[in-house]
Phi, psi and omega in degrees: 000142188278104203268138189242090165297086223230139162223157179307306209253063157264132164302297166331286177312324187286315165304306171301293173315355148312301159299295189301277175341322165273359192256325155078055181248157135296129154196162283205118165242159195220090185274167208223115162289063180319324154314307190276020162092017188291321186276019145243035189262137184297327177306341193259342171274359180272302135017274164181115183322337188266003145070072196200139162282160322274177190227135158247127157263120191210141175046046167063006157224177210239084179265154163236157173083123199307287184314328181258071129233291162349336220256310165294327176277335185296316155322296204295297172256017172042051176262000161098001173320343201207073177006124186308309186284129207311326164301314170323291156311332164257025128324303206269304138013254176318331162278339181296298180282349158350294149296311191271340163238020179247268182319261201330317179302268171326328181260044183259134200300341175264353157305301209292336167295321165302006198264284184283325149315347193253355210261349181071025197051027158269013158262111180264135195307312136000294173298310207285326158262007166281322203269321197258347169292327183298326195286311169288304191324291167342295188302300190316304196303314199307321185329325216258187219225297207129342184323165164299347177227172181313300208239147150029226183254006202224163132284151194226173189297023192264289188310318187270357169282307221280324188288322174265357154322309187277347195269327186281311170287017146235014158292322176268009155098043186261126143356034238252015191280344178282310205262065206306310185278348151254056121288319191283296184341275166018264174336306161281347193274303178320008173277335206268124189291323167307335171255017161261356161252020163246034163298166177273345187249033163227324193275152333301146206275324200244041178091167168207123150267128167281120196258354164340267185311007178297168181290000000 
């Protein structure tokens, strides 16, 4: 069985149950209390040392990093996330990481709190991801061609970025009314059942043990 270190509202973690659902696999989650401080516990640190969500146990290895584990079942399980041809793929890329290494990095909640604790209260944590979310978003809508996906006809690791991003910007109250064309993405991707059931209020999709309290 495939084991999943999962927190709901990790954006990371939501991209992989994304994968795995189209990969039309089972497996097993083992959620990590981040509030309580679970991923920094030595069972979660042994894991994976950067005391981070999620770790997939899958095929006899221990992966960390959203994008390489994606990158791997997409390898694996053939799922067509990443183009053959070298331009195409750097395409697809590049809106990926747009998100997962522009927005996410900055909006991850424990930067942006340290951020704004340090800031003396001239920042409010609100403010400080409504601004840097809107900013990527923004950029991310010029990327796209209007298609029904991010990339080409299909989803793609673009796509699986792009979903819990939108999920996250309107927890914190961003606007999306400028972005006509990832509404439209939006809209097709929500069609699909692996990704409305890797929302955070349907995860875990296959049960939860909870590993929050490990040693």
């Amino acid at each position: 069985m495939i084991t999943l270190y999962d927190s709901p509202g990790s954006s990371a973690s939501y991209r992989v149950r994304i994968a795995l659902g189209l990969a039309e696999e089972r497996w097993q989650t083992k959620t990590v209390d981040l509030q309580g401080g679970g991923q920094r516990k030595p069972a979660h640190l042994a894991r994976n040392p950067q005391g981070r969500v999620p770790v997939l146990d899958v095929d006899g290895l221990q992966l960390t990093q959203s994008l390489a584990i994606i990158e791997y079942l997409n390898g694996t399980r053939r799922l067509g996330l990443l183009p053959d041809t070298p331009a195409a793929r750097a395409r697809v890329q590049a809106l990926a990481h747009a998100i997962a290494m522009e927005i996410h990095p900055i909006c991850n909640r424990a930067t942006a709190t340290w951020a704004v604790d340090r800031s003396g209260g001239t920042i409010a944590l609100d403010t400080w991801m409504q601004h840097f979310i809107a900013t990527g978003l923004a950029a991310y809508e010029e990327m796209l061609d209007g298609s029904a996906y991010s990339f080409g006809a299909g989803v793609t690791l673009a796509d699986l970025c792009l979903i819990p991003q939108l999920y996250n910007a309107r927890l914190w109250g961003v606007d999306l009314a400028g972005c006509p064309k990832i509404q439209r993405v939006e809209a097709t991707l929500q069609a699909i059942p692996a990704v409305r059931h890797a929302h955070p209020d349907r995860a875990p999709t296959y049960g939860s043990d909870d590993v929050s309290g490990s040693p």
